[in-house]
Structure formats: C-alpha cells, structure tokens
XYZ file of C-alpha atoms in Angstrom:
499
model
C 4.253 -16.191 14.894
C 4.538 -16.177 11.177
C 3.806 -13.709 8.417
C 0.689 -13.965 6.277
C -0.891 -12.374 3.249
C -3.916 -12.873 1.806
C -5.209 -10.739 -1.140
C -5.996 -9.730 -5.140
C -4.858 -8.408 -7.824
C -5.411 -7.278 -11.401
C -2.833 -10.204 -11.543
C -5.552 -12.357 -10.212
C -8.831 -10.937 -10.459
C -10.917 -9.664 -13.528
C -11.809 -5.805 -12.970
C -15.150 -6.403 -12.596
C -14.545 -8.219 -9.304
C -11.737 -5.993 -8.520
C -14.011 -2.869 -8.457
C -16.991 -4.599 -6.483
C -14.364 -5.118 -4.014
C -12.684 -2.114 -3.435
C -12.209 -0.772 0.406
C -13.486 2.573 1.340
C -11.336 4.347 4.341
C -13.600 3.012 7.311
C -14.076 -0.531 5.767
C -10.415 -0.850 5.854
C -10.410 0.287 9.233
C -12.911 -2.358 10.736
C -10.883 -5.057 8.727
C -7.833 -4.115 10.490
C -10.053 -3.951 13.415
C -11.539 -7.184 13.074
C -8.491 -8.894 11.990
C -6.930 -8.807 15.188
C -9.979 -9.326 17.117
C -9.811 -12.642 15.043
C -7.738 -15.896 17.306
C -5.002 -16.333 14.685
C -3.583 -12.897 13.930
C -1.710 -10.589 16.390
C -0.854 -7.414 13.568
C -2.764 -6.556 10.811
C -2.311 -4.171 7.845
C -4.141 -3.957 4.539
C -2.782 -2.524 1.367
C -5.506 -1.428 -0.953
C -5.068 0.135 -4.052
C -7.174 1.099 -7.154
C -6.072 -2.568 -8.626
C -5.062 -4.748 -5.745
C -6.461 -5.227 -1.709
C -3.717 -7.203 0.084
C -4.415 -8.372 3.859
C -1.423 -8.908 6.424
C -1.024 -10.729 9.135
C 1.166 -12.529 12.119
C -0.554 -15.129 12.716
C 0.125 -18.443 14.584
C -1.732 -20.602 12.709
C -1.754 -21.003 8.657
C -4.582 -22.821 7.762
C -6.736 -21.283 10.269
C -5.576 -17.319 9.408
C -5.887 -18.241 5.918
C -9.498 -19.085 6.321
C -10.168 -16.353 9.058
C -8.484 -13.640 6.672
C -10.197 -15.018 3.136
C -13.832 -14.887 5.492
C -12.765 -11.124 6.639
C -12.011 -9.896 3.247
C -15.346 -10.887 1.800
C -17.052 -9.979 4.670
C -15.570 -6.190 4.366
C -15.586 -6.350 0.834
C -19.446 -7.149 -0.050
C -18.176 -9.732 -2.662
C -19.094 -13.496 -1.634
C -16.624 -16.313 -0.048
C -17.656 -18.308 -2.711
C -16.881 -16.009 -5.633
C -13.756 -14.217 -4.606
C -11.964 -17.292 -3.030
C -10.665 -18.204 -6.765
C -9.133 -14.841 -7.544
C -7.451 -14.864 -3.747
C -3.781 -15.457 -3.338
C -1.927 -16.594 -0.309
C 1.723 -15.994 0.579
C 3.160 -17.214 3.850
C 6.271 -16.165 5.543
C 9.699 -15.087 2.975
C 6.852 -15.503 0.359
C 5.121 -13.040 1.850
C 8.146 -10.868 2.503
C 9.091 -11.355 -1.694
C 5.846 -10.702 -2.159
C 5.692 -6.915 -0.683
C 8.978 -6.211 -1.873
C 8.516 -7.037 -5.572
C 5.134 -4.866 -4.945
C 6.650 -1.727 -3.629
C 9.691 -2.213 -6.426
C 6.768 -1.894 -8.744
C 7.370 -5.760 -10.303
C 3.596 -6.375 -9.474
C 2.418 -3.237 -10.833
C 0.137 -2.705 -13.743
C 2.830 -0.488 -15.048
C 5.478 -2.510 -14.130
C 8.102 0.528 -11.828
C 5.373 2.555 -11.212
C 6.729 4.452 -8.265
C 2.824 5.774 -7.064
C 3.247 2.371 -5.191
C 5.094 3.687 -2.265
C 3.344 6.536 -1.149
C 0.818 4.086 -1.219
C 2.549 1.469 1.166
C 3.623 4.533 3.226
C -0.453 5.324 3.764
C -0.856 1.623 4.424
C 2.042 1.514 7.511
C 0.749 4.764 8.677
C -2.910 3.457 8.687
C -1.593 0.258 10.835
C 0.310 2.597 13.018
C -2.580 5.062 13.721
C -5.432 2.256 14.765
C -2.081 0.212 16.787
C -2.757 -2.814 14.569
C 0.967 -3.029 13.073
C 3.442 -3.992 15.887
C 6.777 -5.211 15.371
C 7.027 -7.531 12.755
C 4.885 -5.100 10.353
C 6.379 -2.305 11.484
C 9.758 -4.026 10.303
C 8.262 -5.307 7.075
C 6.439 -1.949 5.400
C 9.790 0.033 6.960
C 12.005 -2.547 4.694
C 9.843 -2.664 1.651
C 9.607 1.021 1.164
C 13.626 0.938 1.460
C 13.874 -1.607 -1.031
C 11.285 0.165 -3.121
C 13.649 3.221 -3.107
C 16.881 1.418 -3.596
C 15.416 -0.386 -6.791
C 14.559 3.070 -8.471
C 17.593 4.780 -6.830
C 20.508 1.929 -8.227
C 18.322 0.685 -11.471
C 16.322 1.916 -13.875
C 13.488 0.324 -13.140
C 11.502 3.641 -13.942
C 12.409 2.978 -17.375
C 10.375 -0.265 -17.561
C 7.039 1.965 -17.463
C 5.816 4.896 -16.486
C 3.234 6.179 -13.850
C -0.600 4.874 -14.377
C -1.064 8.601 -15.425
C 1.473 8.819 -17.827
C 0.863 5.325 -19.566
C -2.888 6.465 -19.471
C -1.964 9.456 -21.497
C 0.239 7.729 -23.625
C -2.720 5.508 -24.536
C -5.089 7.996 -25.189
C -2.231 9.998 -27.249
C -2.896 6.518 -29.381
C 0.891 6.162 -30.349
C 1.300 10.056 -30.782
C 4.185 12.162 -28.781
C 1.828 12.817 -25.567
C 3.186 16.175 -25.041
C 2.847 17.096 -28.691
C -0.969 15.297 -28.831
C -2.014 17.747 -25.434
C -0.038 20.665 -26.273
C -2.750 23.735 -25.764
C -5.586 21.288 -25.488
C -7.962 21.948 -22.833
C -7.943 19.155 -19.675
C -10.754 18.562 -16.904
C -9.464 16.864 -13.959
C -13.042 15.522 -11.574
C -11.398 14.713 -8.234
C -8.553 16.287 -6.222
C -7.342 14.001 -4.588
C -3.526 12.647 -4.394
C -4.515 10.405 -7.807
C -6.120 13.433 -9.387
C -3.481 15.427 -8.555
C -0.962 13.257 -9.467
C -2.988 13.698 -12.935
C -2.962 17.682 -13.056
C 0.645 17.659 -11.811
C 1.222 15.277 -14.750
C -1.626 17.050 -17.505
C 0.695 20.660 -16.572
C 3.967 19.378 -17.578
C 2.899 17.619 -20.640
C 1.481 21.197 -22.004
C -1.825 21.192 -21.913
C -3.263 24.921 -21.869
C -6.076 24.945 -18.845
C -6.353 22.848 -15.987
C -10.443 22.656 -14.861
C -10.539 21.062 -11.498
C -14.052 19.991 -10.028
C -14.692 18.305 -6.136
C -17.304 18.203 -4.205
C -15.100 20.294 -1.465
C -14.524 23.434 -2.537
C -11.159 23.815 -1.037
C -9.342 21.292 -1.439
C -9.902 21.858 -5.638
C -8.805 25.659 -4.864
C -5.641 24.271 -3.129
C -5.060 21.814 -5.942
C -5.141 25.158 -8.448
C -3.277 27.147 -6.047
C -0.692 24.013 -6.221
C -0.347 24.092 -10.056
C -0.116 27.776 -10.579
C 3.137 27.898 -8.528
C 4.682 25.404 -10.658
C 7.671 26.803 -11.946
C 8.210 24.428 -14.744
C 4.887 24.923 -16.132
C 2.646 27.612 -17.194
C -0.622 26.274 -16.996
C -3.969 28.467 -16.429
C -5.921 26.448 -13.873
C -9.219 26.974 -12.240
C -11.780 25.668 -9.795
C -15.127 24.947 -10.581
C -17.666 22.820 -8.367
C -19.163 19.753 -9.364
C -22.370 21.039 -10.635
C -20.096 22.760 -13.311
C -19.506 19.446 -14.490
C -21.980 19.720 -17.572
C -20.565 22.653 -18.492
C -16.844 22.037 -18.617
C -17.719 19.003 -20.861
C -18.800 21.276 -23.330
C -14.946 22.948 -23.429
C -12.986 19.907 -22.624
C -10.605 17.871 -25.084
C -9.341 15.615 -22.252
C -11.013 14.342 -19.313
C -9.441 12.619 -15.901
C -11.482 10.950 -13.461
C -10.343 9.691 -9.975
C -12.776 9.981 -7.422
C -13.996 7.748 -4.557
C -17.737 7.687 -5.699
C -19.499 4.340 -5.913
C -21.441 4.868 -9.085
C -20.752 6.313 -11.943
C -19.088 10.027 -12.210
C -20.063 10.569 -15.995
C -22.587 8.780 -17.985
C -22.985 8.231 -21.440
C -26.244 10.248 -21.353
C -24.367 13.425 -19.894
C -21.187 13.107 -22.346
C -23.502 12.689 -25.484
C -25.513 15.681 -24.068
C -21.921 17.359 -23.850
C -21.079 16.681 -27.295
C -24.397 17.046 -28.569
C -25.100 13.915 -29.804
C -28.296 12.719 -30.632
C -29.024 9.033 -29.067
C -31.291 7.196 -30.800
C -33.692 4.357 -28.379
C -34.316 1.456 -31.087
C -34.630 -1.517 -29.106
C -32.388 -3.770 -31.076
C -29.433 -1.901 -30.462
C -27.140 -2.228 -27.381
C -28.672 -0.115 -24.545
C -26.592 1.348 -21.576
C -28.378 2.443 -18.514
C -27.623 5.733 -17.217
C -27.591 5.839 -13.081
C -27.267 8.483 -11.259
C -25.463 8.023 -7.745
C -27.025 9.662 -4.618
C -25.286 13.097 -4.208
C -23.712 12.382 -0.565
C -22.424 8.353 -1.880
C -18.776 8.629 -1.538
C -16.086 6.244 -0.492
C -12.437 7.461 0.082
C -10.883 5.300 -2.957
C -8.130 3.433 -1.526
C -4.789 5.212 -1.109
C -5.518 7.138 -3.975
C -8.022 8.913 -3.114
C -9.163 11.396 -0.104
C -12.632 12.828 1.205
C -14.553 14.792 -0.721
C -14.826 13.392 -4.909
C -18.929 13.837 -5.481
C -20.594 12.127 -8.367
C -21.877 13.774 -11.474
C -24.462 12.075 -13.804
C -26.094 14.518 -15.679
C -29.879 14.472 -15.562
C -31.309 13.797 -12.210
C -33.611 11.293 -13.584
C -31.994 7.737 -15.244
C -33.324 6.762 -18.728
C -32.444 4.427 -21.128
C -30.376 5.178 -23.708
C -28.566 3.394 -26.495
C -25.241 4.155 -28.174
C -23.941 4.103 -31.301
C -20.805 2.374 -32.327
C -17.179 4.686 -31.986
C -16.787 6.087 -35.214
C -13.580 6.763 -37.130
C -13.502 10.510 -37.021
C -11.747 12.556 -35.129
C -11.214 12.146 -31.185
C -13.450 15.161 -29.447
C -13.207 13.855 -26.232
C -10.332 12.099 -24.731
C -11.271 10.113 -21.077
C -9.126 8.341 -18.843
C -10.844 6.908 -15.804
C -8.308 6.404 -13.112
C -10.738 4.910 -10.555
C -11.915 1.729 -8.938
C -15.050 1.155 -9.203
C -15.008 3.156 -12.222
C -16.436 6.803 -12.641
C -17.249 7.057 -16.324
C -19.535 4.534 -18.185
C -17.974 1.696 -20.162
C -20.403 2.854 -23.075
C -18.424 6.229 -23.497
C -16.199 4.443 -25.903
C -18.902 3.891 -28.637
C -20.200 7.349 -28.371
C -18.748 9.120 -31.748
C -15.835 11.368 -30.810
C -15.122 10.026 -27.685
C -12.141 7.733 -26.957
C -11.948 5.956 -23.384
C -9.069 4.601 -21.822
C -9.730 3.413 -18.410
C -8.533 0.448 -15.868
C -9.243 -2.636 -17.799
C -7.540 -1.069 -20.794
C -4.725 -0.120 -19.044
C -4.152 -3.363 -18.082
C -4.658 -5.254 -21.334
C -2.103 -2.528 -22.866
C 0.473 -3.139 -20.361
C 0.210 -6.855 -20.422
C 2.293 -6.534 -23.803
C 4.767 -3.775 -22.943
C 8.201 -4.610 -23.026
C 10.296 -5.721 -20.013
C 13.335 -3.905 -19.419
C 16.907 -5.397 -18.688
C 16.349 -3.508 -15.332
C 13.669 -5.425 -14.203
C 16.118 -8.324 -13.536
C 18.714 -6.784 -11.262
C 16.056 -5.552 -9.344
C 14.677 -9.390 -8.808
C 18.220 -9.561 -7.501
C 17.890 -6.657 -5.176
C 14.663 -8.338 -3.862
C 16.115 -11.759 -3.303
C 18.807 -9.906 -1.421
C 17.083 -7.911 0.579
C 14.023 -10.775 1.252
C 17.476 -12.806 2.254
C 18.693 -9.758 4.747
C 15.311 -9.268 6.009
C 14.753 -12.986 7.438
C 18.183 -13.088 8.955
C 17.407 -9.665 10.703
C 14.020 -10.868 11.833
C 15.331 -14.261 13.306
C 17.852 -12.401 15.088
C 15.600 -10.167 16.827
C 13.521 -12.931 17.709
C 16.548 -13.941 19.915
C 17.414 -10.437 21.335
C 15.234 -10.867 24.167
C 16.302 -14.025 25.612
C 19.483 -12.682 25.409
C 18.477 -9.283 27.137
C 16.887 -11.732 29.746
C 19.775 -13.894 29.602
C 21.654 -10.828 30.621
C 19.287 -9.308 33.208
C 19.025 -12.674 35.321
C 22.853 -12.324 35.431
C 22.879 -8.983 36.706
C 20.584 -10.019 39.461
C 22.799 -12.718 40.476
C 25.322 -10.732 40.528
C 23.736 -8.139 42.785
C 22.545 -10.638 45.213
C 25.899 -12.053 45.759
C 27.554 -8.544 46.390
C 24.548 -7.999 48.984
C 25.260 -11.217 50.538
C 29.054 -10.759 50.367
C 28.314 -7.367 52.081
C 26.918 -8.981 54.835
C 29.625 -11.415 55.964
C 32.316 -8.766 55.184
C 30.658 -5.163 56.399
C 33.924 -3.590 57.032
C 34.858 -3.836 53.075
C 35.674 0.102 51.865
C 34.125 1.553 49.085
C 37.276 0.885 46.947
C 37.601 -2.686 47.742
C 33.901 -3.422 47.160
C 33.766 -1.487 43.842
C 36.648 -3.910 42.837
C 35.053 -6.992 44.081
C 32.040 -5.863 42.450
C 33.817 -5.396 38.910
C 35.815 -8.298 39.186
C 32.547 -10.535 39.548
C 30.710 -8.482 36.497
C 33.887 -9.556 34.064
C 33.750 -12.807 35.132
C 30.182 -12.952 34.607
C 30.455 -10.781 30.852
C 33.056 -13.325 29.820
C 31.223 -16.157 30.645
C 27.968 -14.886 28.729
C 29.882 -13.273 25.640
C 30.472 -16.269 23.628
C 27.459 -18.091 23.844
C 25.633 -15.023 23.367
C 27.255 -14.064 20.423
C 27.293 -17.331 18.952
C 23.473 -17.972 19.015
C 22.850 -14.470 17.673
C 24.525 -15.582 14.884
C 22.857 -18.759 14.443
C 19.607 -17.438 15.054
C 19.978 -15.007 12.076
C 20.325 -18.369 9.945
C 17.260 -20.724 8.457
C 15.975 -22.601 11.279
C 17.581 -20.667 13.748
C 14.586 -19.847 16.056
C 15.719 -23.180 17.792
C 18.497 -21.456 19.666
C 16.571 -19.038 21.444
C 14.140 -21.748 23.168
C 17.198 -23.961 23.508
C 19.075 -20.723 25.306
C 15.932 -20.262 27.444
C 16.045 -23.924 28.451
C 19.145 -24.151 29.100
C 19.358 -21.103 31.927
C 15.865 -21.792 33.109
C 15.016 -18.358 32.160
C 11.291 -17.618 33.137
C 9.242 -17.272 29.677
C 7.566 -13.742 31.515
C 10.759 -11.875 31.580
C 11.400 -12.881 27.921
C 7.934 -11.635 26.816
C 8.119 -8.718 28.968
C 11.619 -7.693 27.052
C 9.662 -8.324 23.492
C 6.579 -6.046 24.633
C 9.331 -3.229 25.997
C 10.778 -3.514 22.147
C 7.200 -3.147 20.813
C 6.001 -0.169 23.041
C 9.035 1.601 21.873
C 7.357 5.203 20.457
C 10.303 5.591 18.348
C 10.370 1.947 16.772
C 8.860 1.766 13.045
C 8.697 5.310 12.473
C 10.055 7.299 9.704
C-alpha cells in the first residue's frame, strides 16, 4: 500500500473555485466515508482549511486512487470533474510525506509559518480517528507532521517569516501603519465565535483595541468567547455579547470588523454596510451593480477547521434589491473589514463603498505573494528533508516488524512442540532438568534468529527495502495469515496514534 494525496490550494486554485469548494463538517465526513468504501484506498483523511482541501489515502493502486479520489472530491465538493481537475495536485508516496510536512511547518501557507496550521492538522487526525478511517500509516503520518511542525517553530524562526492570517490581516488593513498604534481604543466587531474568530478577538485584545462586540447565532458560545477575553490578564479589553440580529446595530459603532463564520452566503452586504454608514446608493443603470442576497437564516456549514456550529448569516434587509456602488474614495477609513472566511461573508463590493476598506482572502493572498522570505525558511526545508528521510526509513521498518514477530512466533511453536514431544519419550525428566532442556533449546533457537532478524530490519528501513520482508516470509514458509494477523494486532492497538 502506498501513500496518496490528492487536493488544492490557494497555491493552485483561484479563490473563486476555492470557496465553491469548501467542505462543511458532514461533507467531509461522507468523503472520508466514501473514500474507503472506494476499491483503491484502505485509510482516508482530509485536511480542509479556509484556503486548501487536501485528500489522503493508502491506496494500492495510483492511477486508479488518483482518479477515484479526484471523482470523490468533486463529487463532495459540488464543483465539476471537469473544472476542478486543472487546479488538483497529486503527490504520491515521500512526495506526499514532503508534502504534509512542509504544510504543517507552514512552507505552504498563505502566510508562510503560520502556526494556525497545526491545530488544524490536529482536527484533521482526530476527525480520521473518530469515524476509524485513519489506521496505521495515517496515524503515523499526521502524528509525525505535527512533530515536525513543532520542531520547525521550536529550533527556527520560522514564525518570523509571517505572522498568523489574523495578524497579517490586520497589518493590511493598518495599511503600513503600527497595527497596535492604528487599533489602539478603536472599537472591533468580531461575527463568529468560533476557533478562527476567536483566534481574531484573542488577537483584536492584545493589539489594544477598546471593545470587543461578539455576535453568533448561539448565544453561548459568544458569552463564553467574552467570558474568555475578560480574564485575559494581559489585556484590558471591555467585551460583550450581542446576537446576530444586533448586527445592524453594532455596524453603526464599529471601526473594525472580523468575519469568520461557516455561512454559505454572504454575512454582510453592501446594502446593510452602506445602510450602516449611511450612505446613500444611487441605482443608475450604467454603473456597476452588486446584488445584495440574503442567505436563509438556518444555512450554515461548519467552515473547515476553522470554524464550529453555530455562525448565522446577517444581510440586512430581508428582501434583496439591487444596488450599485460607488467607487472607494480617498477619505478617511470609517470602516475597516477583514473577512477571514471561505466562501466569503462580506460582499466583494464593500471595498468601493466610501469609508470602507476591505481586506479579505484573495487580498491576503496577493499581499503575501510578495512578502519577504526569511533565512529561516531554509533550515526548515532541511528539517523537512530530514525528517521526510526518518519517516520512510521508520515506515519500511515497520512494514517488516510483523514478519519478524511471525518469524518469531512460528519459532516458539516449534520449540514447544519439541519439548512436548521430548516429554513424551523421556517422562521421568524433573522439573529442573526440563526447565534446562527447555532454555537450552530457546538460546539456540534466539541465536539462530538474531542475526538475520536484525539484519533485514535494517535493510528494510533502507529504499527498496520492502523486498526483505517477502523474501524473509519466503524463505521460512511463514503463512501470509499470521503475518496479517500481527499487522491488524498493531492497528487495533487503542493506544497507537494517539496524543
């Protein structure tokens, strides 16, 4: 069996397809679900973020899982075969395993050493885990990468490369200002509370800012996110909880605005912040008109690993019209927004509304494109060879374990026959003298075994090593069952692959 992953990125993909495509919490679960119900894969675990979906698999066969898992992806993602196979990228066995490392290093972020990118893999491995759709060989793989993720920000400074999404978001919106000096006192309204969103008020608290609005759909979970913030002691922050309906209002007080919420359409429209700012929106035809929808109350996805239950959607009026904007004027900034989510919660016309500046996901990423590399970024390449290097050798070597262990086991139950027999022709043996026989033969039989044992351990751990194990098997005529049933002991382990 061989690793496999198939997936996008904002690497890859525009952000238009990358937000059609997103995975709510029970799509991801019938993917995993229908991944292994699928011939070629035996494990499956899917990594979806806010700007990537990554599918793995063990599968036996590589053209065949790479079709199976590209068809199962656009299946679960509502975006065609046809128009998301070009944005698709395939990695296939220490590939794969670079792959997830340099991911969970943060070398494939949008903000390249990000460190959000862990907890993230963490959810993914514990998502596998829960629906018994990560065995051994994922198990090993999400386990490694989140210790290589934590080695490359423990022994480099990776973190200095970039910052969280959060933090480059403000720095964006701070438009080349001090962030802590541009939000100092100003007035923030976070729409979501989930780990994103709080990620955002966690982050929104220490920079300065004066009050911390939170709005959710459940109640609770926003009064926990306040209760959270006030006991900060390295911030003083006045927080609150409001409930979505508040929405309108809070607009009215705001200076900054972060969105992160698992709704499908759009959180704030142009129509509701123009009505916030009270801006009058003119409806000649020539100009460029934005449509303002308004999601159904109860249409919420969970938003990746982001996000959790419960983000509603507000849209201002209950009824859609058809509005057009003006063009962003060069006053002042009245309203700062930074839309965190995927699909998107705030409307892409927000930025030409006067007074309003918008940083969102597609900005992000066109911002960070140009942002310098630093030196760090290079030893922790290194760290990833190395560890991709360590990981292979360790995998190949378990693949050998159990012949070995069966290796073993046959041996004990040749020796145990032969004391039985030897029992029989010589009953009047003591217990002393048989004990001695009996360890006698075992020695014989441990010395025999050690050094081939030991040798094809080791050169099982190297490229191309798989070899010895069948050869080993071959060799002692060991029955293929026993081996299998010494793999599937190893699997069913309850303590194996947790943290």
């Amino acid at each position: 069996m061989s690793l496999l992953v198939v997936g996008l990125s904002h690497r890859s993909a525009p952000v238009s397809v990358l937000e059609r495509a997103s995975l709510a919490a029970d799509t991801q679960a019938k993917l995993l679900q229908d991944t292994l119900a699928a011939e070629p894969a035996t494990e499956a675990a899917v990594l979806a973020t806010c700007n990537r979906i990554e599918l793995y698999a063990d599968v036996d066969k590589f053209h065949a899982g790479v079709a199976e898992l590209s068809t199962l992806l656009a299946q679960h993602s509502g975006v065609g075969l046809e128009e998301l196979t070009p944005y698709l990228y395939v990695h296939y066995e220490d590939r794969a395993v670079h792959h997830l490392f340099s991911v969970a290093c943060g070398l494939d972020s949008m903000v390249v050493g990000e460190g959000q990118i862990l907890g993230q893999i963490k959810d993914a491995l514990a998502r596998g885990q829960e629906l018994h759709t990560a065995g051994r060989l994922l198990n090993d793989l999400f386990q490694q990468a989140l210790r290589v993720g934590k080695r490359a920000h423990s022994e480099t400074g990776i973190d200095r490369a970039g910052q969280s999404l959060v933090t480059f978001g403000l720095q964006q919106l701070a438009a080349g200002a001090d962030p802590a000096l541009w939000a100092g006192g100003k007035r923030a309204l976070v729409i979501g509370a989930g780990s994103m969103s709080s990620l955002a008020a966690a982050t929104l608290a220490r920079t300065g800012v004066a009050e911390i609005v939170v709005a959710n759909r459940t109640c609770a979970r926003a009064d926990r996110l306040v209760e959270i913030l006030q006991q900060g002691d390295d911030t003083a922050v006045r927080a609150r909880a409001v409930e979505m309906s508040a929405v309108g209002d809070e607009l009215t007080r705001a200076d900054i605005v972060v969105s992160c919420t698992g709704s499908t359409g759009l959180v704030l429209t142009a129509d509701a912040l123009a009505d916030a700012l009270g801006v009058t929106l003119d409806a000649a035809p020539e100009a460029p008109a934005v449509t303002a929808a308004t999601p159904a109350p109860d249409d919420v996805d969970q938003h990746a690993a982001w996000v959790e239950n419960g983000s509603a959607a507000y849209a201002g009026p209950a009824t859609p019209r058809r509005v057009t904007v003006p063009a962003q004027s060069t006053g002042p900034v009245r309203l700062a927004l930074l839309d965190l989510a995927m699909p998107r919660d705030i409307d892409g016309a927000a930025h030409r509304i006067a007074g309003v500046r918008l940083v969102d996901i597609e900005s992000l990423a066109e911002a960070s494109a140009d942002a310098p590399m630093a030196a760090d970024v290079d030893r922790v390449r290194t760290i990833v060879s190395d560890e991709v290097a360590a990981f292979g050798a360790a995998q190949r070597a378990a693949h050998v374990a159990p012949t070995v262990v069966a290796l073993r086991t046959m041996a004990a139950d040749v020796v145990a026959g032969e004391i039985a027999r030897l029992d029989g022709r010589l009953p009047d043996l003591d217990e002393k003298q048989r004990a001695e026989i009996t360890q006698t033969v075992r020695r014989v039989v441990d010395k025999l075994l050690h050094a081939p044992t030991v040798r094809v351990k080791q050169l099982a751990s190297e490229p191309g090593g798989a070899g010895y194990a069948d050869a080993l098997r071959e060799l002692f005529d060991l029955d293929p069952q026993t081996v299998a049933a010494v793999s599937r002991a190893d699997l069913n382990d309850p303590n194996r692959g947790r943290s």
